[in-house]
Amino acid sequence: MVTGTLKLSDWNECSEEISQLIQSIRKRRQNLLNRNKISLDDFLKIGNLETDLATTKSLIGLKLIDEIVTDLKQPKERIEKVTKQLQSAIQDLEDSKKVLTILTSFVNLVDAILNPVSGLVKIAGIVTQLDNLTIG
């Protein structure tokens, strides 16, 4: 028992072969009618069989479209997954940058407090570093 699925190229090959078969039957049927080898009724019956083959070919065409859509969904899903991962990584970097900015501001504040300069200059330095800490 065969359990595999047809590839796109297999479906396409079937469709091409059915097209060739329809053309061959059409030519042969017209030739037989022109030479009075078949009746008009038989000519029409064979035409109905051609229509059935054309319907089958159309169904294969739908299958081809379905396979193409399926093939396109996989890369799309992978791209979306990678995009989400990249967005998460960017957010992590932004968060890390904020933490570093806050730590730097905090270190600068401690430095301003411990700075041996006294008076208004020291107070101004501390206030500036507090501002930097709250802005960051």
Tab-separated table of N, CA, C and O in Angstrom:
chain	number	residue	atom	x	y	z
A	1	MET	N	0.830	-1.178	0.000
A	1	MET	CA	0.000	0.000	0.000
A	1	MET	C	0.883	1.253	0.000
A	1	MET	O	1.778	1.399	0.816
A	2	VAL	N	0.631	2.182	-0.899
A	2	VAL	CA	1.393	3.418	-1.000
A	2	VAL	C	0.730	4.470	-0.122
A	2	VAL	O	-0.480	4.677	-0.183
A	3	THR	N	1.541	5.127	0.714
A	3	THR	CA	0.962	6.100	1.643
A	3	THR	C	1.571	7.489	1.486
A	3	THR	O	1.318	8.354	2.300
A	4	GLY	N	2.374	7.719	0.453
A	4	GLY	CA	2.996	9.026	0.262
A	4	GLY	C	2.021	10.024	-0.335
A	4	GLY	O	0.919	9.683	-0.757
A	5	THR	N	2.428	11.274	-0.342
A	5	THR	CA	1.614	12.307	-0.968
A	5	THR	C	2.333	12.804	-2.207
A	5	THR	O	3.558	12.773	-2.292
A	6	LEU	N	1.540	13.242	-3.156
A	6	LEU	CA	2.118	13.751	-4.394
A	6	LEU	C	2.753	15.112	-4.160
A	6	LEU	O	2.236	15.928	-3.405
A	7	LYS	N	3.859	15.337	-4.850
A	7	LYS	CA	4.518	16.631	-4.798
A	7	LYS	C	3.868	17.541	-5.825
A	7	LYS	O	3.111	17.089	-6.686
A	8	LEU	N	4.197	18.802	-5.743
A	8	LEU	CA	3.666	19.769	-6.691
A	8	LEU	C	3.999	19.372	-8.122
A	8	LEU	O	3.150	19.469	-9.015
A	9	SER	N	5.207	18.925	-8.337
A	9	SER	CA	5.624	18.529	-9.689
A	9	SER	C	4.814	17.334	-10.186
A	9	SER	O	4.492	17.245	-11.379
A	10	ASP	N	4.445	16.416	-9.283
A	10	ASP	CA	3.618	15.267	-9.662
A	10	ASP	C	2.225	15.720	-10.096
A	10	ASP	O	1.695	15.258	-11.108
A	11	TRP	N	1.630	16.626	-9.311
A	11	TRP	CA	0.301	17.149	-9.665
A	11	TRP	C	0.360	17.874	-11.005
A	11	TRP	O	-0.531	17.741	-11.844
A	12	ASN	N	1.410	18.640	-11.198
A	12	ASN	CA	1.568	19.391	-12.436
A	12	ASN	C	1.721	18.449	-13.629
A	12	ASN	O	1.140	18.663	-14.691
A	13	GLU	N	2.486	17.395	-13.441
A	13	GLU	CA	2.683	16.409	-14.504
A	13	GLU	C	1.356	15.735	-14.865
A	13	GLU	O	1.051	15.547	-16.056
A	14	CYS	N	0.563	15.385	-13.872
A	14	CYS	CA	-0.762	14.779	-14.127
A	14	CYS	C	-1.637	15.736	-14.930
A	14	CYS	O	-2.314	15.326	-15.888
A	15	SER	N	-1.620	16.999	-14.552
A	15	SER	CA	-2.418	18.001	-15.245
A	15	SER	C	-1.997	18.124	-16.709
A	15	SER	O	-2.842	18.188	-17.615
A	16	GLU	N	-0.693	18.133	-16.944
A	16	GLU	CA	-0.174	18.237	-18.318
A	16	GLU	C	-0.585	17.009	-19.145
A	16	GLU	O	-0.979	17.131	-20.309
A	17	GLU	N	-0.486	15.847	-18.546
A	17	GLU	CA	-0.846	14.620	-19.262
A	17	GLU	C	-2.340	14.582	-19.582
A	17	GLU	O	-2.738	14.143	-20.664
A	18	ILE	N	-3.164	15.049	-18.679
A	18	ILE	CA	-4.602	15.107	-18.954
A	18	ILE	C	-4.871	16.093	-20.090
A	18	ILE	O	-5.696	15.814	-20.977
A	19	SER	N	-4.171	17.218	-20.104
A	19	SER	CA	-4.328	18.189	-21.205
A	19	SER	C	-3.987	17.552	-22.544
A	19	SER	O	-4.710	17.724	-23.531
A	20	GLN	N	-2.887	16.824	-22.573
A	20	GLN	CA	-2.485	16.156	-23.816
A	20	GLN	C	-3.517	15.108	-24.224
A	20	GLN	O	-3.834	14.969	-25.410
A	21	LEU	N	-4.035	14.383	-23.239
A	21	LEU	CA	-5.043	13.370	-23.515
A	21	LEU	C	-6.313	14.012	-24.079
A	21	LEU	O	-6.888	13.520	-25.061
A	22	ILE	N	-6.748	15.106	-23.515
A	22	ILE	CA	-7.937	15.809	-24.008
A	22	ILE	C	-7.727	16.259	-25.447
A	22	ILE	O	-8.600	16.068	-26.307
A	23	GLN	N	-6.581	16.836	-25.727
A	23	GLN	CA	-6.284	17.284	-27.099
A	23	GLN	C	-6.286	16.116	-28.071
A	23	GLN	O	-6.833	16.199	-29.179
A	24	SER	N	-5.685	15.011	-27.669
A	24	SER	CA	-5.630	13.827	-28.523
A	24	SER	C	-7.033	13.283	-28.799
A	24	SER	O	-7.372	12.953	-29.938
A	25	ILE	N	-7.839	13.165	-27.732
A	25	ILE	CA	-9.211	12.660	-27.898
A	25	ILE	C	-10.013	13.608	-28.787
A	25	ILE	O	-10.756	13.167	-29.668
A	26	ARG	N	-9.870	14.896	-28.581
A	26	ARG	CA	-10.604	15.893	-29.372
A	26	ARG	C	-10.268	15.760	-30.856
A	26	ARG	O	-11.164	15.753	-31.713
A	27	LYS	N	-8.983	15.651	-31.165
A	27	LYS	CA	-8.565	15.511	-32.574
A	27	LYS	C	-9.103	14.218	-33.175
A	27	LYS	O	-9.623	14.197	-34.294
A	28	ARG	N	-8.949	13.148	-32.414
A	28	ARG	CA	-9.395	11.843	-32.905
A	28	ARG	C	-10.905	11.809	-33.120
A	28	ARG	O	-11.406	11.316	-34.125
A	29	ARG	N	-11.640	12.350	-32.192
A	29	ARG	CA	-13.102	12.371	-32.274
A	29	ARG	C	-13.550	13.192	-33.475
A	29	ARG	O	-14.444	12.791	-34.221
A	30	GLN	N	-12.922	14.362	-33.676
A	30	GLN	CA	-13.279	15.211	-34.823
A	30	GLN	C	-12.944	14.504	-36.135
A	30	GLN	O	-13.732	14.524	-37.082
A	31	ASN	N	-11.793	13.843	-36.164
A	31	ASN	CA	-11.367	13.114	-37.357
A	31	ASN	C	-12.362	11.994	-37.682
A	31	ASN	O	-12.749	11.799	-38.834
A	32	LEU	N	-12.774	11.240	-36.658
A	32	LEU	CA	-13.730	10.152	-36.868
A	32	LEU	C	-15.081	10.676	-37.361
A	32	LEU	O	-15.712	10.075	-38.239
A	33	LEU	N	-15.505	11.809	-36.819
A	33	LEU	CA	-16.778	12.396	-37.261
A	33	LEU	C	-16.669	12.867	-38.702
A	33	LEU	O	-17.583	12.619	-39.518
A	34	ASN	N	-15.563	13.498	-39.050
A	34	ASN	CA	-15.364	13.994	-40.426
A	34	ASN	C	-15.341	12.849	-41.438
A	34	ASN	O	-15.776	13.027	-42.574
A	35	ARG	N	-14.860	11.702	-41.016
A	35	ARG	CA	-14.781	10.558	-41.926
A	35	ARG	C	-16.023	9.660	-41.806
A	35	ARG	O	-16.050	8.564	-42.346
A	36	ASN	N	-17.020	10.142	-41.088
A	36	ASN	CA	-18.272	9.400	-40.879
A	36	ASN	C	-18.043	8.025	-40.248
A	36	ASN	O	-18.758	7.081	-40.540
A	37	LYS	N	-17.082	7.943	-39.341
A	37	LYS	CA	-16.796	6.675	-38.649
A	37	LYS	C	-17.579	6.559	-37.346
A	37	LYS	O	-17.689	5.470	-36.810
A	38	ILE	N	-18.052	7.711	-36.823
A	38	ILE	CA	-18.880	7.685	-35.614
A	38	ILE	C	-20.116	8.552	-35.853
A	38	ILE	O	-20.104	9.458	-36.692
A	39	SER	N	-21.134	8.243	-35.082
A	39	SER	CA	-22.365	9.027	-35.184
A	39	SER	C	-22.219	10.323	-34.390
A	39	SER	O	-21.325	10.459	-33.556
A	40	LEU	N	-23.136	11.235	-34.644
A	40	LEU	CA	-23.153	12.491	-33.903
A	40	LEU	C	-23.396	12.217	-32.417
A	40	LEU	O	-22.808	12.878	-31.546
A	41	ASP	N	-24.221	11.230	-32.112
A	41	ASP	CA	-24.499	10.854	-30.729
A	41	ASP	C	-23.217	10.373	-30.030
A	41	ASP	O	-22.931	10.797	-28.902
A	42	ASP	N	-22.439	9.520	-30.711
A	42	ASP	CA	-21.168	9.049	-30.136
A	42	ASP	C	-20.175	10.215	-29.993
A	42	ASP	O	-19.431	10.297	-29.016
A	43	PHE	N	-20.178	11.095	-30.966
A	43	PHE	CA	-19.321	12.275	-30.934
A	43	PHE	C	-19.616	13.086	-29.661
A	43	PHE	O	-18.703	13.521	-28.963
A	44	LEU	N	-20.905	13.272	-29.337
A	44	LEU	CA	-21.307	14.028	-28.148
A	44	LEU	C	-20.974	13.283	-26.859
A	44	LEU	O	-20.565	13.897	-25.861
A	45	LYS	N	-21.154	11.942	-26.880
A	45	LYS	CA	-20.805	11.155	-25.687
A	45	LYS	C	-19.315	11.269	-25.373
A	45	LYS	O	-18.911	11.419	-24.216
A	46	ILE	N	-18.508	11.177	-26.413
A	46	ILE	CA	-17.058	11.324	-26.221
A	46	ILE	C	-16.739	12.746	-25.730
A	46	ILE	O	-15.865	12.951	-24.886
A	47	GLY	N	-17.494	13.717	-26.236
A	47	GLY	CA	-17.326	15.104	-25.777
A	47	GLY	C	-17.603	15.238	-24.284
A	47	GLY	O	-16.932	15.997	-23.580
A	48	ASN	N	-18.605	14.497	-23.794
A	48	ASN	CA	-18.903	14.514	-22.355
A	48	ASN	C	-17.741	13.934	-21.552
A	48	ASN	O	-17.434	14.410	-20.457
A	49	LEU	N	-17.101	12.891	-22.104
A	49	LEU	CA	-15.933	12.321	-21.425
A	49	LEU	C	-14.777	13.328	-21.389
A	49	LEU	O	-14.050	13.418	-20.392
A	50	GLU	N	-14.631	14.094	-22.463
A	50	GLU	CA	-13.621	15.161	-22.484
A	50	GLU	C	-13.913	16.185	-21.389
A	50	GLU	O	-12.996	16.660	-20.708
A	51	THR	N	-15.188	16.502	-21.239
A	51	THR	CA	-15.584	17.453	-20.195
A	51	THR	C	-15.240	16.909	-18.812
A	51	THR	O	-14.765	17.658	-17.939
A	52	ASP	N	-15.480	15.616	-18.610
A	52	ASP	CA	-15.116	15.000	-17.328
A	52	ASP	C	-13.612	15.108	-17.077
A	52	ASP	O	-13.170	15.395	-15.949
A	53	LEU	N	-12.834	14.863	-18.127
A	53	LEU	CA	-11.377	14.989	-17.991
A	53	LEU	C	-10.981	16.433	-17.687
A	53	LEU	O	-10.098	16.684	-16.855
A	54	ALA	N	-11.643	17.382	-18.343
A	54	ALA	CA	-11.349	18.798	-18.102
A	54	ALA	C	-11.692	19.176	-16.657
A	54	ALA	O	-10.974	19.947	-16.010
A	55	THR	N	-12.786	18.603	-16.138
A	55	THR	CA	-13.162	18.847	-14.742
A	55	THR	C	-12.097	18.288	-13.802
A	55	THR	O	-11.709	18.940	-12.823
A	56	THR	N	-11.626	17.106	-14.107
A	56	THR	CA	-10.557	16.498	-13.302
A	56	THR	C	-9.312	17.365	-13.343
A	56	THR	O	-8.664	17.600	-12.309
A	57	LYS	N	-8.991	17.880	-14.520
A	57	LYS	CA	-7.834	18.761	-14.660
A	57	LYS	C	-8.020	20.026	-13.819
A	57	LYS	O	-7.083	20.484	-13.167
A	58	SER	N	-9.239	20.558	-13.782
A	58	SER	CA	-9.518	21.742	-12.962
A	58	SER	C	-9.351	21.430	-11.483
A	58	SER	O	-8.823	22.250	-10.720
A	59	LEU	N	-9.783	20.246	-11.065
A	59	LEU	CA	-9.618	19.848	-9.666
A	59	LEU	C	-8.140	19.725	-9.307
A	59	LEU	O	-7.722	20.094	-8.203
A	60	ILE	N	-7.366	19.228	-10.246
A	60	ILE	CA	-5.911	19.149	-10.027
A	60	ILE	C	-5.340	20.562	-9.917
A	60	ILE	O	-4.466	20.828	-9.082
A	61	GLY	N	-5.849	21.477	-10.748
A	61	GLY	CA	-5.410	22.868	-10.666
A	61	GLY	C	-5.681	23.460	-9.298
A	61	GLY	O	-4.847	24.171	-8.725
A	62	LEU	N	-6.856	23.145	-8.742
A	62	LEU	CA	-7.181	23.610	-7.386
A	62	LEU	C	-6.229	22.994	-6.361
A	62	LEU	O	-5.809	23.650	-5.406
A	63	LYS	N	-5.899	21.730	-6.569
A	63	LYS	CA	-4.952	21.055	-5.670
A	63	LYS	C	-3.581	21.727	-5.755
A	63	LYS	O	-2.914	21.925	-4.727
A	64	LEU	N	-3.175	22.105	-6.971
A	64	LEU	CA	-1.893	22.802	-7.143
A	64	LEU	C	-1.896	24.119	-6.374
A	64	LEU	O	-0.924	24.447	-5.683
A	65	ILE	N	-2.974	24.863	-6.480
A	65	ILE	CA	-3.074	26.136	-5.767
A	65	ILE	C	-3.018	25.895	-4.261
A	65	ILE	O	-2.322	26.608	-3.533
A	66	ASP	N	-3.723	24.877	-3.803
A	66	ASP	CA	-3.726	24.542	-2.380
A	66	ASP	C	-2.322	24.186	-1.898
A	66	ASP	O	-1.899	24.602	-0.820
A	67	GLU	N	-1.595	23.415	-2.702
A	67	GLU	CA	-0.222	23.035	-2.336
A	67	GLU	C	0.691	24.255	-2.291
A	67	GLU	O	1.531	24.370	-1.397
A	68	ILE	N	0.510	25.170	-3.229
A	68	ILE	CA	1.334	26.388	-3.255
A	68	ILE	C	1.057	27.220	-2.010
A	68	ILE	O	1.979	27.710	-1.350
A	69	VAL	N	-0.220	27.362	-1.671
A	69	VAL	CA	-0.582	28.129	-0.472
A	69	VAL	C	0.024	27.479	0.777
A	69	VAL	O	0.570	28.165	1.643
A	70	THR	N	-0.046	26.149	0.842
A	70	THR	CA	0.534	25.423	1.975
A	70	THR	C	2.040	25.651	2.036
A	70	THR	O	2.603	25.890	3.106
A	71	ASP	N	2.698	25.587	0.865
A	71	ASP	CA	4.146	25.804	0.824
A	71	ASP	C	4.508	27.216	1.272
A	71	ASP	O	5.575	27.434	1.847
A	72	LEU	N	3.637	28.183	1.005
A	72	LEU	CA	3.923	29.561	1.396
A	72	LEU	C	3.637	29.813	2.873
A	72	LEU	O	4.221	30.712	3.463
A	73	LYS	N	2.761	29.020	3.468
A	73	LYS	CA	2.416	29.224	4.879
A	73	LYS	C	3.592	28.907	5.792
A	73	LYS	O	3.813	29.602	6.773
A	74	GLN	N	4.351	27.860	5.465
A	74	GLN	CA	5.464	27.458	6.339
A	74	GLN	C	6.495	28.577	6.491
A	74	GLN	O	6.821	28.947	7.618
A	75	PRO	N	7.008	29.137	5.379
A	75	PRO	CA	7.977	30.230	5.557
A	75	PRO	C	7.360	31.430	6.272
A	75	PRO	O	8.015	32.069	7.082
A	76	LYS	N	6.083	31.714	5.995
A	76	LYS	CA	5.417	32.835	6.643
A	76	LYS	C	5.407	32.636	8.153
A	76	LYS	O	5.733	33.558	8.917
A	77	GLU	N	5.050	31.438	8.594
A	77	GLU	CA	5.008	31.155	10.028
A	77	GLU	C	6.400	31.257	10.653
A	77	GLU	O	6.552	31.779	11.757
A	78	ARG	N	7.403	30.781	9.926
A	78	ARG	CA	8.775	30.864	10.441
A	78	ARG	C	9.231	32.319	10.533
A	78	ARG	O	9.885	32.721	11.498
A	79	ILE	N	8.879	33.116	9.522
A	79	ILE	CA	9.253	34.535	9.528
A	79	ILE	C	8.576	35.244	10.697
A	79	ILE	O	9.197	36.046	11.394
A	80	GLU	N	7.290	34.938	10.916
A	80	GLU	CA	6.574	35.556	12.029
A	80	GLU	C	7.204	35.167	13.367
A	80	GLU	O	7.343	36.005	14.265
A	81	LYS	N	7.604	33.905	13.514
A	81	LYS	CA	8.218	33.444	14.758
A	81	LYS	C	9.551	34.161	14.995
A	81	LYS	O	9.813	34.641	16.101
A	82	VAL	N	10.373	34.237	13.950
A	82	VAL	CA	11.672	34.909	14.081
A	82	VAL	C	11.469	36.387	14.375
A	82	VAL	O	12.188	36.974	15.198
A	83	THR	N	10.472	37.007	13.734
A	83	THR	CA	10.180	38.420	13.978
A	83	THR	C	9.811	38.651	15.436
A	83	THR	O	10.292	39.601	16.067
A	84	LYS	N	8.980	37.774	15.992
A	84	LYS	CA	8.603	37.904	17.405
A	84	LYS	C	9.823	37.752	18.302
A	84	LYS	O	9.986	38.481	19.284
A	85	GLN	N	10.707	36.812	17.956
A	85	GLN	CA	11.914	36.613	18.752
A	85	GLN	C	12.813	37.851	18.682
A	85	GLN	O	13.396	38.267	19.689
A	86	LEU	N	12.923	38.431	17.480
A	86	LEU	CA	13.741	39.636	17.321
A	86	LEU	C	13.146	40.807	18.099
A	86	LEU	O	13.879	41.572	18.739
A	87	GLN	N	11.818	40.925	18.049
A	87	GLN	CA	11.171	42.002	18.806
A	87	GLN	C	11.417	41.821	20.300
A	87	GLN	O	11.668	42.797	21.014
A	88	SER	N	11.368	40.605	20.768
A	88	SER	CA	11.629	40.320	22.179
A	88	SER	C	13.076	40.667	22.526
A	88	SER	O	13.346	41.260	23.576
A	89	ALA	N	13.995	40.292	21.639
A	89	ALA	CA	15.412	40.591	21.881
A	89	ALA	C	15.654	42.097	21.897
A	89	ALA	O	16.414	42.610	22.738
A	90	ILE	N	14.994	42.820	20.995
A	90	ILE	CA	15.134	44.280	20.962
A	90	ILE	C	14.597	44.883	22.255
A	90	ILE	O	15.210	45.772	22.842
A	91	GLN	N	13.461	44.374	22.716
A	91	GLN	CA	12.888	44.867	23.981
A	91	GLN	C	13.838	44.588	25.145
A	91	GLN	O	14.032	45.437	26.011
A	92	ASP	N	14.444	43.401	25.136
A	92	ASP	CA	15.411	43.066	26.187
A	92	ASP	C	16.590	44.031	26.161
A	92	ASP	O	17.068	44.476	27.214
A	93	LEU	N	17.063	44.356	24.951
A	93	LEU	CA	18.175	45.312	24.832
A	93	LEU	C	17.758	46.693	25.326
A	93	LEU	O	18.538	47.369	26.008
A	94	GLU	N	16.527	47.095	24.968
A	94	GLU	CA	16.029	48.391	25.447
A	94	GLU	C	15.949	48.397	26.968
A	94	GLU	O	16.335	49.375	27.610
A	95	ASP	N	15.451	47.314	27.529
A	95	ASP	CA	15.360	47.212	28.984
A	95	ASP	C	16.754	47.250	29.623
A	95	ASP	O	16.959	47.920	30.638
A	96	SER	N	17.705	46.551	29.022
A	96	SER	CA	19.081	46.553	29.530
A	96	SER	C	19.673	47.951	29.454
A	96	SER	O	20.377	48.396	30.372
A	97	LYS	N	19.378	48.646	28.368
A	97	LYS	CA	19.882	50.014	28.188
A	97	LYS	C	19.315	50.921	29.284
A	97	LYS	O	20.031	51.732	29.862
A	98	LYS	N	18.027	50.748	29.605
A	98	LYS	CA	17.407	51.548	30.673
A	98	LYS	C	18.075	51.250	32.012
A	98	LYS	O	18.355	52.158	32.784
A	99	VAL	N	18.305	49.981	32.269
A	99	VAL	CA	18.950	49.597	33.538
A	99	VAL	C	20.341	50.222	33.622
A	99	VAL	O	20.725	50.776	34.664
A	100	LEU	N	21.095	50.153	32.523
A	100	LEU	CA	22.442	50.745	32.521
A	100	LEU	C	22.381	52.254	32.713
A	100	LEU	O	23.205	52.831	33.436
A	101	THR	N	21.401	52.897	32.106
A	101	THR	CA	21.256	54.344	32.263
A	101	THR	C	20.952	54.696	33.715
A	101	THR	O	21.534	55.628	34.296
A	102	ILE	N	20.059	53.935	34.332
A	102	ILE	CA	19.709	54.172	35.739
A	102	ILE	C	20.922	53.921	36.641
A	102	ILE	O	21.222	54.716	37.535
A	103	LEU	N	21.634	52.819	36.380
A	103	LEU	CA	22.830	52.522	37.191
A	103	LEU	C	23.885	53.613	37.044
A	103	LEU	O	24.506	54.032	38.032
A	104	THR	N	24.074	54.072	35.806
A	104	THR	CA	25.056	55.140	35.567
A	104	THR	C	24.646	56.409	36.312
A	104	THR	O	25.474	57.063	36.966
A	105	SER	N	23.352	56.742	36.238
A	105	SER	CA	22.862	57.933	36.949
A	105	SER	C	23.033	57.776	38.455
A	105	SER	O	23.403	58.725	39.160
A	106	PHE	N	22.770	56.588	38.955
A	106	PHE	CA	22.916	56.322	40.392
A	106	PHE	C	24.379	56.463	40.822
A	106	PHE	O	24.682	57.082	41.850
A	107	VAL	N	25.286	55.899	40.029
A	107	VAL	CA	26.721	56.005	40.335
A	107	VAL	C	27.141	57.467	40.309
A	107	VAL	O	27.888	57.935	41.185
A	108	ASN	N	26.642	58.225	39.329
A	108	ASN	CA	26.972	59.654	39.259
A	108	ASN	C	26.428	60.416	40.466
A	108	ASN	O	27.057	61.346	40.975
A	109	LEU	N	25.224	60.009	40.929
A	109	LEU	CA	24.641	60.638	42.117
A	109	LEU	C	25.518	60.374	43.344
A	109	LEU	O	25.828	61.288	44.114
A	110	VAL	N	25.912	59.120	43.530
A	110	VAL	CA	26.774	58.763	44.662
A	110	VAL	C	28.090	59.526	44.570
A	110	VAL	O	28.599	60.059	45.567
A	111	ASP	N	28.620	59.633	43.351
A	111	ASP	CA	29.863	60.373	43.149
A	111	ASP	C	29.685	61.842	43.528
A	111	ASP	O	30.557	62.435	44.167
A	112	ALA	N	28.529	62.430	43.152
A	112	ALA	CA	28.274	63.836	43.488
A	112	ALA	C	28.153	64.027	44.994
A	112	ALA	O	28.598	65.038	45.553
A	113	ILE	N	27.547	63.040	45.656
A	113	ILE	CA	27.406	63.128	47.114
A	113	ILE	C	28.769	63.011	47.799
A	113	ILE	O	29.085	63.738	48.747
A	114	LEU	N	29.582	62.103	47.300
A	114	LEU	CA	30.890	61.866	47.919
A	114	LEU	C	31.968	62.832	47.450
A	114	LEU	O	33.074	62.847	48.003
A	115	ASN	N	31.663	63.669	46.480
A	115	ASN	CA	32.626	64.623	45.944
A	115	ASN	C	33.057	65.592	47.049
A	115	ASN	O	32.215	66.096	47.801
A	116	PRO	N	34.373	65.847	47.124
A	116	PRO	CA	34.861	66.709	48.200
A	116	PRO	C	34.463	68.178	48.043
A	116	PRO	O	34.628	68.971	48.965
A	117	VAL	N	33.879	68.561	46.909
A	117	VAL	CA	33.463	69.952	46.717
A	117	VAL	C	32.320	70.231	47.689
A	117	VAL	O	31.454	69.392	47.920
A	118	SER	N	32.297	71.436	48.240
A	118	SER	CA	31.246	71.752	49.220
A	118	SER	C	30.409	72.929	48.755
A	118	SER	O	30.698	73.554	47.750
A	119	GLY	N	29.342	73.140	49.444
A	119	GLY	CA	28.530	74.324	49.195
A	119	GLY	C	27.547	74.151	48.047
A	119	GLY	O	27.042	73.066	47.780
A	120	LEU	N	27.291	75.275	47.394
A	120	LEU	CA	26.291	75.317	46.323
A	120	LEU	C	26.672	74.443	45.128
A	120	LEU	O	25.809	73.866	44.480
A	121	VAL	N	27.944	74.348	44.819
A	121	VAL	CA	28.397	73.528	43.695
A	121	VAL	C	28.039	72.066	43.951
A	121	VAL	O	27.540	71.363	43.076
A	122	LYS	N	28.272	71.609	45.177
A	122	LYS	CA	27.957	70.227	45.536
A	122	LYS	C	26.445	69.987	45.460
A	122	LYS	O	25.992	68.984	44.915
A	123	ILE	N	25.665	70.908	45.997
A	123	ILE	CA	24.207	70.766	45.962
A	123	ILE	C	23.706	70.759	44.522
A	123	ILE	O	22.855	69.945	44.143
A	124	ALA	N	24.261	71.643	43.689
A	124	ALA	CA	23.854	71.700	42.275
A	124	ALA	C	24.184	70.383	41.569
A	124	ALA	O	23.394	69.858	40.776
A	125	GLY	N	25.343	69.818	41.862
A	125	GLY	CA	25.737	68.537	41.265
A	125	GLY	C	24.801	67.414	41.685
A	125	GLY	O	24.414	66.567	40.874
A	126	ILE	N	24.426	67.398	42.968
A	126	ILE	CA	23.524	66.360	43.477
A	126	ILE	C	22.150	66.497	42.825
A	126	ILE	O	21.546	65.515	42.386
A	127	VAL	N	21.652	67.733	42.730
A	127	VAL	CA	20.333	67.967	42.109
A	127	VAL	C	20.352	67.541	40.650
A	127	VAL	O	19.414	66.892	40.158
A	128	THR	N	21.410	67.861	39.934
A	128	THR	CA	21.532	67.459	38.521
A	128	THR	C	21.505	65.940	38.396
A	128	THR	O	20.806	65.385	37.527
A	129	GLN	N	22.237	65.265	39.243
A	129	GLN	CA	22.266	63.806	39.181
A	129	GLN	C	20.927	63.190	39.581
A	129	GLN	O	20.515	62.180	39.026
A	130	LEU	N	20.217	63.797	40.514
A	130	LEU	CA	18.861	63.335	40.861
A	130	LEU	C	17.922	63.494	39.662
A	130	LEU	O	17.108	62.615	39.374
A	131	ASP	N	18.048	64.641	38.966
A	131	ASP	CA	17.253	64.848	37.748
A	131	ASP	C	17.557	63.767	36.710
A	131	ASP	O	16.655	63.201	36.098
A	132	ASN	N	18.833	63.496	36.508
A	132	ASN	CA	19.238	62.462	35.539
A	132	ASN	C	18.683	61.098	35.930
A	132	ASN	O	18.279	60.295	35.075
A	133	LEU	N	18.673	60.830	37.217
A	133	LEU	CA	18.179	59.548	37.701
A	133	LEU	C	16.668	59.407	37.460
A	133	LEU	O	16.191	58.350	37.078
A	134	THR	N	15.924	60.470	37.657
A	134	THR	CA	14.468	60.399	37.479
A	134	THR	C	14.080	60.466	36.012
A	134	THR	O	13.049	59.925	35.623
A	135	ILE	N	14.888	61.084	35.165
A	135	ILE	CA	14.599	61.161	33.720
A	135	ILE	C	14.907	59.822	33.057
A	135	ILE	O	14.185	59.342	32.209
A	136	GLY	N	16.040	59.204	33.447
A	136	GLY	CA	16.470	57.960	32.830
A	136	GLY	C	15.481	56.883	33.035
A	136	GLY	O	15.094	56.098	32.286
